Amino acid sequence: MPGFLKKIDPLLLGIIAATIIAFIVPARGSFADIFGVATKLAIALLFFLYGARLSTQEALKGLTNWRLHATILAFTFLIYPIIGLALRPTTAFISTEMYQGILFMTLVPSTVQSSVALTGIARGNVPGAVVAASMSSLIGVLLTPLLVMLLMGAGDGIQVDASVFVDISLQLLLPFVLGQLAHNFVPKVREVAKSKATKIVDRGSIWMVVYSAFSQGVVSGVWSNIAAWEIVFLVVFAVLLVVVMLWVTKVVPEKLGFPRPDVVAIQMCGTQKSLATGLPMASVIFGGATLGVLIIPLMIYHLVQLILCSAYVSRIASA
C-alpha cells in the first residue's frame, strides 16, 4: 500500500472506496436486493454487539438521560431548520429547487446506525446515542413532514408511513435488547462483543450503507440533473456546515456541563442527517417523479458528514 494511504484511517478510506465503487459498479437488480438485506443484517448485528458489550446499568442510564436527548433533538429539529431558513438568500445564485433540497436536508432526522457506530469508535456514550438517535428517527416520522408543510409549503398529499416504527424496533432496538440479554446470560457472547468484532462490524456496516445509498442514486440517474459547479458548491457547503456544527455541538454541551462521553454522543447524533430515512420520506412527501435535484444535497451531505466525522472520531479516539 502506498505510504500516503497508510496515513488515512481505514474507516475513512473505506467510505471513499465504497463511494467510488458505487459510481463505477453500482448495485443493481437482484444483487441490490440481496445486498440491501445483507446491510440490514450487518446493522442488526452491530446493535446486538453494542447491547452485548454494555452492562444493563449503562443501558438504563442512557435511556433516562433526558438532558442528552433533548439537546440532540434541539440541534436536529431546531438549529438545523433555522440554518436552512437562513440560507434562503442563496437563491440569488442557485436554483430554487436546489435550495429546497438544502432546506429539506436540514429537516430530516439524525442517522441511527452511523451516529451510534461513530460514537462507539470515539468511546462516547453509546447507550445514550442508541436511544437519542432512535428517538430522532421516530419523532422525525411525524415532525419532518410537519416541518416540510410549514417551511416548504408541500402539505398536500403528505402521508406518514408508520412502518418506520416497526423497522426501527425490529432492526435496531430488538437486537440491542437481545444483546443485553446475552450480556447477562451468555458470558462468551459478552467477551466477543468486547473484542475487535464490534469494531469490524461498525466499520463494515458504514461502508455497506454508503455503497447501497450511492448505488441507488447512480441507478436512478439523479446525478445527471446537476452541473459540476453545483456539486462543488454543495460539497463546499456541506464541509463548512459539518465543521461548524461539530464545533457548536462540542462547545454548547461543554458549557452546559455534559461529560465527555455525552459530548461525543451529542456531536455524532447532532451533526448527522439520515439519508436512509430522508430518501423514503422525500419520495412520499414530494412524489418519486419530482425528486431529482431535491435529494442531491442530502446525498452529498450524508457522504461529507461520514468522511469528516470519521476522521474526527479517529483522531479523538487515539488522543
Tab-separated table of C-alpha atoms in Angstrom, residues 1 3 21-22 59 100 140 142-143 151 163 174 178 189 207 216 221 299 301 304:
chain	number	residue	atom	x	y	z
A	1	MET	CA	0.000	0.000	0.000
A	3	GLY	CA	2.698	5.449	2.080
A	21	ILE	CA	-17.190	1.630	-6.357
A	22	ALA	CA	-20.864	2.666	-6.233
A	59	ALA	CA	-28.091	0.991	29.070
A	100	GLN	CA	-35.400	23.451	-1.450
A	140	GLY	CA	-38.939	12.590	12.636
A	142	LEU	CA	-44.144	12.965	12.306
A	143	LEU	CA	-42.039	16.089	12.711
A	151	LEU	CA	-41.406	25.698	5.832
A	163	SER	CA	-43.818	1.095	9.177
A	174	LEU	CA	-34.736	-5.631	19.272
A	178	LEU	CA	-31.230	-9.321	22.728
A	189	VAL	CA	-21.027	-13.510	23.687
A	207	TRP	CA	-19.224	1.045	4.261
A	216	GLN	CA	-29.395	3.814	-5.582
A	221	GLY	CA	-29.909	8.783	-12.526
A	299	MET	CA	-26.825	12.628	-0.527
A	301	TYR	CA	-24.173	15.983	2.962
A	304	VAL	CA	-19.378	14.544	3.716
